[in-house]
Amino acid sequence: MANQRFDDTAGTVERALSYFKDNNVKVVALDRDNLLRKCYSLYDMRLRREAGQDIFNREGGDDAGAEARLKAKLDVPFSYWAWCLDRRAHFKAVFDRIVAAVPKGTAHVVKYSSLCFNPKQELDGIQQFLNLTTPLGAHSQLQKAHSGSLHSMVRDWEATRTRLMKETHWGSKIKEWEAAECG
């Protein structure tokens, strides 16, 4: 289940829930509690999409400048962080509502952190939940796109971090999220 644009506007959630129930749809939902890392990932993907790059290919294909772009620190505006954290929290609430509302036994929640640390176990769980006979793939095929500390990925992270902690209601979560690379 992807929750991009899965909002409460115009009854979208109710229509989706009705569709799930009417068509016996099983929902596999990826739950990422670390909104800080999620926001960084979304910003990076947006920049790559705007540049015409494949947002899911970290190798960058034949592009000679791809490696340098992957290592470059991003300039992520404070206003984006503040907006994104609130927006992701909204989507998380919608996500939780959907998972709670689907018929019992038709939702399988995968924690992002568990997928990072126990990929084989998580993939096996999804395969079993969906009653698949073909394995989902080797856990070695899973690659984390954004590895490292936020300090190594975001230009002027210390100043941004300080502002996030002082100027937003997310201050108590920033250190926790910052410390967890896989969350």
mmCIF file of C-alpha atoms in Angstrom:
data_model
loop_
_atom_site.group_PDB
_atom_site.id
_atom_site.type_symbol
_atom_site.label_atom_id
_atom_site.label_comp_id
_atom_site.label_asym_id
_atom_site.label_seq_id
_atom_site.Cartn_x
_atom_site.Cartn_y
_atom_site.Cartn_z
ATOM 1 C CA MET A 1 0.000 0.000 0.000
ATOM 2 C CA ALA A 2 1.418 3.348 -0.980
ATOM 3 C CA ASN A 3 -0.122 6.348 0.678
ATOM 4 C CA GLN A 4 1.150 9.028 -1.658
ATOM 5 C CA ARG A 5 -1.858 11.210 -2.310
ATOM 6 C CA PHE A 6 -3.998 8.823 -0.245
ATOM 7 C CA ASP A 7 -5.750 11.644 1.536
ATOM 8 C CA ASP A 8 -9.108 12.277 3.110
ATOM 9 C CA THR A 9 -10.195 14.639 0.342
ATOM 10 C CA ALA A 10 -13.353 13.822 -1.551
ATOM 11 C CA GLY A 11 -13.927 10.542 0.268
ATOM 12 C CA THR A 12 -10.808 8.860 -1.119
ATOM 13 C CA VAL A 13 -10.218 6.767 2.000
ATOM 14 C CA GLU A 14 -13.829 5.594 2.193
ATOM 15 C CA ARG A 15 -13.836 4.637 -1.492
ATOM 16 C CA ALA A 16 -10.565 2.750 -1.089
ATOM 17 C CA LEU A 17 -11.820 0.909 1.981
ATOM 18 C CA SER A 18 -15.023 0.002 0.168
ATOM 19 C CA TYR A 19 -13.015 -1.283 -2.792
ATOM 20 C CA PHE A 20 -10.743 -3.328 -0.509
ATOM 21 C CA LYS A 21 -13.731 -4.925 1.223
ATOM 22 C CA ASP A 22 -15.803 -5.509 -1.932
ATOM 23 C CA ASN A 23 -12.908 -7.091 -3.833
ATOM 24 C CA ASN A 24 -11.267 -9.022 -1.010
ATOM 25 C CA VAL A 25 -8.027 -7.051 -1.442
ATOM 26 C CA LYS A 26 -5.143 -7.886 0.849
ATOM 27 C CA VAL A 27 -3.163 -4.873 2.001
ATOM 28 C CA VAL A 28 0.579 -4.986 2.594
ATOM 29 C CA ALA A 29 1.459 -1.709 4.269
ATOM 30 C CA LEU A 30 4.969 -0.360 4.827
ATOM 31 C CA ASP A 31 5.036 1.611 8.069
ATOM 32 C CA ARG A 32 7.877 4.079 8.453
ATOM 33 C CA ASP A 33 7.814 5.768 11.835
ATOM 34 C CA ASN A 34 10.897 7.901 11.198
ATOM 35 C CA LEU A 35 9.330 10.906 9.527
ATOM 36 C CA LEU A 36 12.635 12.786 9.406
ATOM 37 C CA ARG A 37 14.276 10.139 7.219
ATOM 38 C CA LYS A 38 11.087 9.822 5.166
ATOM 39 C CA CYS A 39 11.125 13.552 4.452
ATOM 40 C CA TYR A 40 14.766 13.429 3.374
ATOM 41 C CA SER A 41 14.023 10.515 1.029
ATOM 42 C CA LEU A 42 11.040 12.311 -0.487
ATOM 43 C CA TYR A 43 13.050 15.484 -1.063
ATOM 44 C CA ASP A 44 15.875 13.571 -2.738
ATOM 45 C CA MET A 45 13.433 11.651 -4.938
ATOM 46 C CA ARG A 46 11.720 14.902 -5.927
ATOM 47 C CA LEU A 47 15.026 16.482 -6.953
ATOM 48 C CA ARG A 48 16.015 13.423 -8.998
ATOM 49 C CA ARG A 49 12.590 13.262 -10.667
ATOM 50 C CA GLU A 50 12.816 16.975 -11.577
ATOM 51 C CA ALA A 51 16.284 16.335 -13.056
ATOM 52 C CA GLY A 52 14.895 13.495 -15.175
ATOM 53 C CA GLN A 53 16.720 10.798 -13.212
ATOM 54 C CA ASP A 54 15.308 7.415 -12.279
ATOM 55 C CA ILE A 55 14.295 7.907 -8.646
ATOM 56 C CA PHE A 56 14.646 4.205 -7.860
ATOM 57 C CA ASN A 57 18.032 3.618 -9.502
ATOM 58 C CA ARG A 58 20.784 4.662 -7.127
ATOM 59 C CA GLU A 59 23.519 3.569 -9.528
ATOM 60 C CA GLY A 60 22.557 6.328 -11.956
ATOM 61 C CA GLY A 61 22.929 4.306 -15.142
ATOM 62 C CA ASP A 62 25.511 5.518 -17.654
ATOM 63 C CA ASP A 63 25.510 9.072 -16.370
ATOM 64 C CA ALA A 64 29.110 10.023 -15.456
ATOM 65 C CA GLY A 65 27.930 12.605 -12.895
ATOM 66 C CA ALA A 66 25.601 10.200 -11.073
ATOM 67 C CA GLU A 67 28.169 9.141 -8.473
ATOM 68 C CA ALA A 68 28.969 12.737 -7.550
ATOM 69 C CA ARG A 69 25.265 13.583 -7.226
ATOM 70 C CA LEU A 70 24.720 10.598 -4.935
ATOM 71 C CA LYS A 71 27.490 11.785 -2.606
ATOM 72 C CA ALA A 72 26.598 15.482 -2.681
ATOM 73 C CA LYS A 73 24.919 17.044 0.333
ATOM 74 C CA LEU A 74 21.457 18.390 -0.395
ATOM 75 C CA ASP A 75 20.268 21.895 0.414
ATOM 76 C CA VAL A 76 16.941 21.119 2.069
ATOM 77 C CA PRO A 77 15.089 24.291 3.110
ATOM 78 C CA PHE A 78 13.851 24.518 6.682
ATOM 79 C CA SER A 79 10.355 25.325 5.398
ATOM 80 C CA TYR A 80 10.309 21.983 3.567
ATOM 81 C CA TRP A 81 11.254 20.067 6.727
ATOM 82 C CA ALA A 82 8.546 21.779 8.793
ATOM 83 C CA TRP A 83 5.891 21.242 6.095
ATOM 84 C CA CYS A 84 6.912 17.654 5.333
ATOM 85 C CA LEU A 85 7.000 16.468 8.954
ATOM 86 C CA ASP A 86 3.450 17.730 9.502
ATOM 87 C CA ARG A 87 2.259 16.334 6.172
ATOM 88 C CA ARG A 88 3.816 12.908 6.796
ATOM 89 C CA ALA A 89 2.208 12.818 10.255
ATOM 90 C CA HIS A 90 -1.150 13.429 8.570
ATOM 91 C CA PHE A 91 -0.538 10.581 6.113
ATOM 92 C CA LYS A 92 0.573 8.341 8.989
ATOM 93 C CA ALA A 93 -2.784 8.977 10.681
ATOM 94 C CA VAL A 94 -4.608 8.115 7.429
ATOM 95 C CA PHE A 95 -2.437 4.993 7.092
ATOM 96 C CA ASP A 96 -3.278 3.876 10.639
ATOM 97 C CA ARG A 97 -6.975 4.486 9.983
ATOM 98 C CA ILE A 98 -6.935 2.388 6.802
ATOM 99 C CA VAL A 99 -5.048 -0.504 8.398
ATOM 100 C CA ALA A 100 -7.473 -0.483 11.340
ATOM 101 C CA ALA A 101 -10.531 -0.370 9.072
ATOM 102 C CA VAL A 102 -9.802 -3.182 6.622
ATOM 103 C CA PRO A 103 -11.377 -6.553 7.462
ATOM 104 C CA LYS A 104 -9.464 -8.612 10.006
ATOM 105 C CA GLY A 105 -6.799 -10.763 8.394
ATOM 106 C CA THR A 106 -6.545 -8.674 5.212
ATOM 107 C CA ALA A 107 -3.759 -6.296 6.305
ATOM 108 C CA HIS A 108 -0.110 -7.099 6.861
ATOM 109 C CA VAL A 109 1.990 -4.255 8.282
ATOM 110 C CA VAL A 110 5.715 -4.275 7.640
ATOM 111 C CA LYS A 111 7.776 -1.961 9.813
ATOM 112 C CA TYR A 112 10.474 -0.223 7.788
ATOM 113 C CA SER A 113 13.048 -0.812 10.528
ATOM 114 C CA SER A 114 12.227 -4.522 10.597
ATOM 115 C CA LEU A 115 12.563 -4.701 6.815
ATOM 116 C CA CYS A 116 16.033 -3.149 7.113
ATOM 117 C CA PHE A 117 17.242 -5.421 9.885
ATOM 118 C CA ASN A 118 15.372 -8.657 9.022
ATOM 119 C CA PRO A 119 14.641 -8.519 5.284
ATOM 120 C CA LYS A 120 14.390 -12.285 4.751
ATOM 121 C CA GLN A 121 11.975 -12.684 7.653
ATOM 122 C CA GLU A 122 9.824 -9.802 6.416
ATOM 123 C CA LEU A 123 9.757 -11.010 2.808
ATOM 124 C CA ASP A 124 8.893 -14.509 4.002
ATOM 125 C CA GLY A 125 6.064 -13.034 6.086
ATOM 126 C CA ILE A 126 4.673 -11.140 3.088
ATOM 127 C CA GLN A 127 4.929 -14.257 0.914
ATOM 128 C CA GLN A 128 3.032 -16.289 3.513
ATOM 129 C CA PHE A 129 0.400 -13.575 4.015
ATOM 130 C CA LEU A 130 -0.267 -13.400 0.264
ATOM 131 C CA ASN A 131 -0.161 -17.193 -0.090
ATOM 132 C CA LEU A 132 2.489 -16.964 -2.786
ATOM 133 C CA THR A 133 4.306 -20.081 -3.884
ATOM 134 C CA THR A 134 7.076 -18.170 -5.653
ATOM 135 C CA PRO A 135 9.578 -16.494 -3.317
ATOM 136 C CA LEU A 136 9.560 -12.702 -3.400
ATOM 137 C CA GLY A 137 13.282 -12.538 -4.066
ATOM 138 C CA ALA A 138 16.549 -12.637 -2.292
ATOM 139 C CA HIS A 139 16.832 -10.332 0.663
ATOM 140 C CA SER A 140 20.168 -9.210 -0.780
ATOM 141 C CA GLN A 141 18.223 -7.448 -3.540
ATOM 142 C CA LEU A 142 16.888 -4.933 -1.026
ATOM 143 C CA GLN A 143 19.003 -1.817 -1.004
ATOM 144 C CA LYS A 144 18.606 1.179 1.222
ATOM 145 C CA ALA A 145 18.749 4.266 -0.969
ATOM 146 C CA HIS A 146 19.768 6.767 1.712
ATOM 147 C CA SER A 147 22.482 5.498 4.023
ATOM 148 C CA GLY A 148 24.491 7.493 6.485
ATOM 149 C CA SER A 149 23.814 10.257 8.929
ATOM 150 C CA LEU A 150 21.697 13.250 8.046
ATOM 151 C CA HIS A 151 24.790 15.327 8.791
ATOM 152 C CA SER A 152 26.518 13.562 5.876
ATOM 153 C CA MET A 153 23.547 14.033 3.527
ATOM 154 C CA VAL A 154 22.162 17.500 4.337
ATOM 155 C CA ARG A 155 24.163 20.703 3.939
ATOM 156 C CA ASP A 156 24.159 22.764 7.140
ATOM 157 C CA TRP A 157 22.344 19.988 9.022
ATOM 158 C CA GLU A 158 23.347 21.261 12.476
ATOM 159 C CA ALA A 159 21.610 24.624 11.940
ATOM 160 C CA THR A 160 18.547 22.916 10.464
ATOM 161 C CA ARG A 161 18.459 20.422 13.327
ATOM 162 C CA THR A 162 18.632 23.220 15.898
ATOM 163 C CA ARG A 163 15.772 25.083 14.233
ATOM 164 C CA LEU A 164 13.647 21.940 13.964
ATOM 165 C CA MET A 165 14.156 21.272 17.655
ATOM 166 C CA LYS A 166 13.366 24.864 18.705
ATOM 167 C CA GLU A 167 10.826 26.072 16.168
ATOM 168 C CA THR A 168 8.603 23.065 15.547
ATOM 169 C CA HIS A 169 6.543 20.769 17.724
ATOM 170 C CA TRP A 170 8.802 17.905 16.537
ATOM 171 C CA GLY A 171 11.700 18.894 18.801
ATOM 172 C CA SER A 172 11.334 15.895 21.107
ATOM 173 C CA LYS A 173 11.486 13.438 18.178
ATOM 174 C CA ILE A 174 14.374 14.899 16.162
ATOM 175 C CA LYS A 175 17.220 13.300 18.169
ATOM 176 C CA GLU A 176 15.498 9.915 18.172
ATOM 177 C CA TRP A 177 14.832 10.007 14.429
ATOM 178 C CA GLU A 178 18.270 11.388 13.671
ATOM 179 C CA ALA A 179 19.968 8.507 15.511
ATOM 180 C CA ALA A 180 17.985 5.803 13.713
ATOM 181 C CA GLU A 181 19.344 5.305 10.201
ATOM 182 C CA CYS A 182 16.866 2.581 9.496
ATOM 183 C CA GLY A 183 13.503 3.661 10.800
#
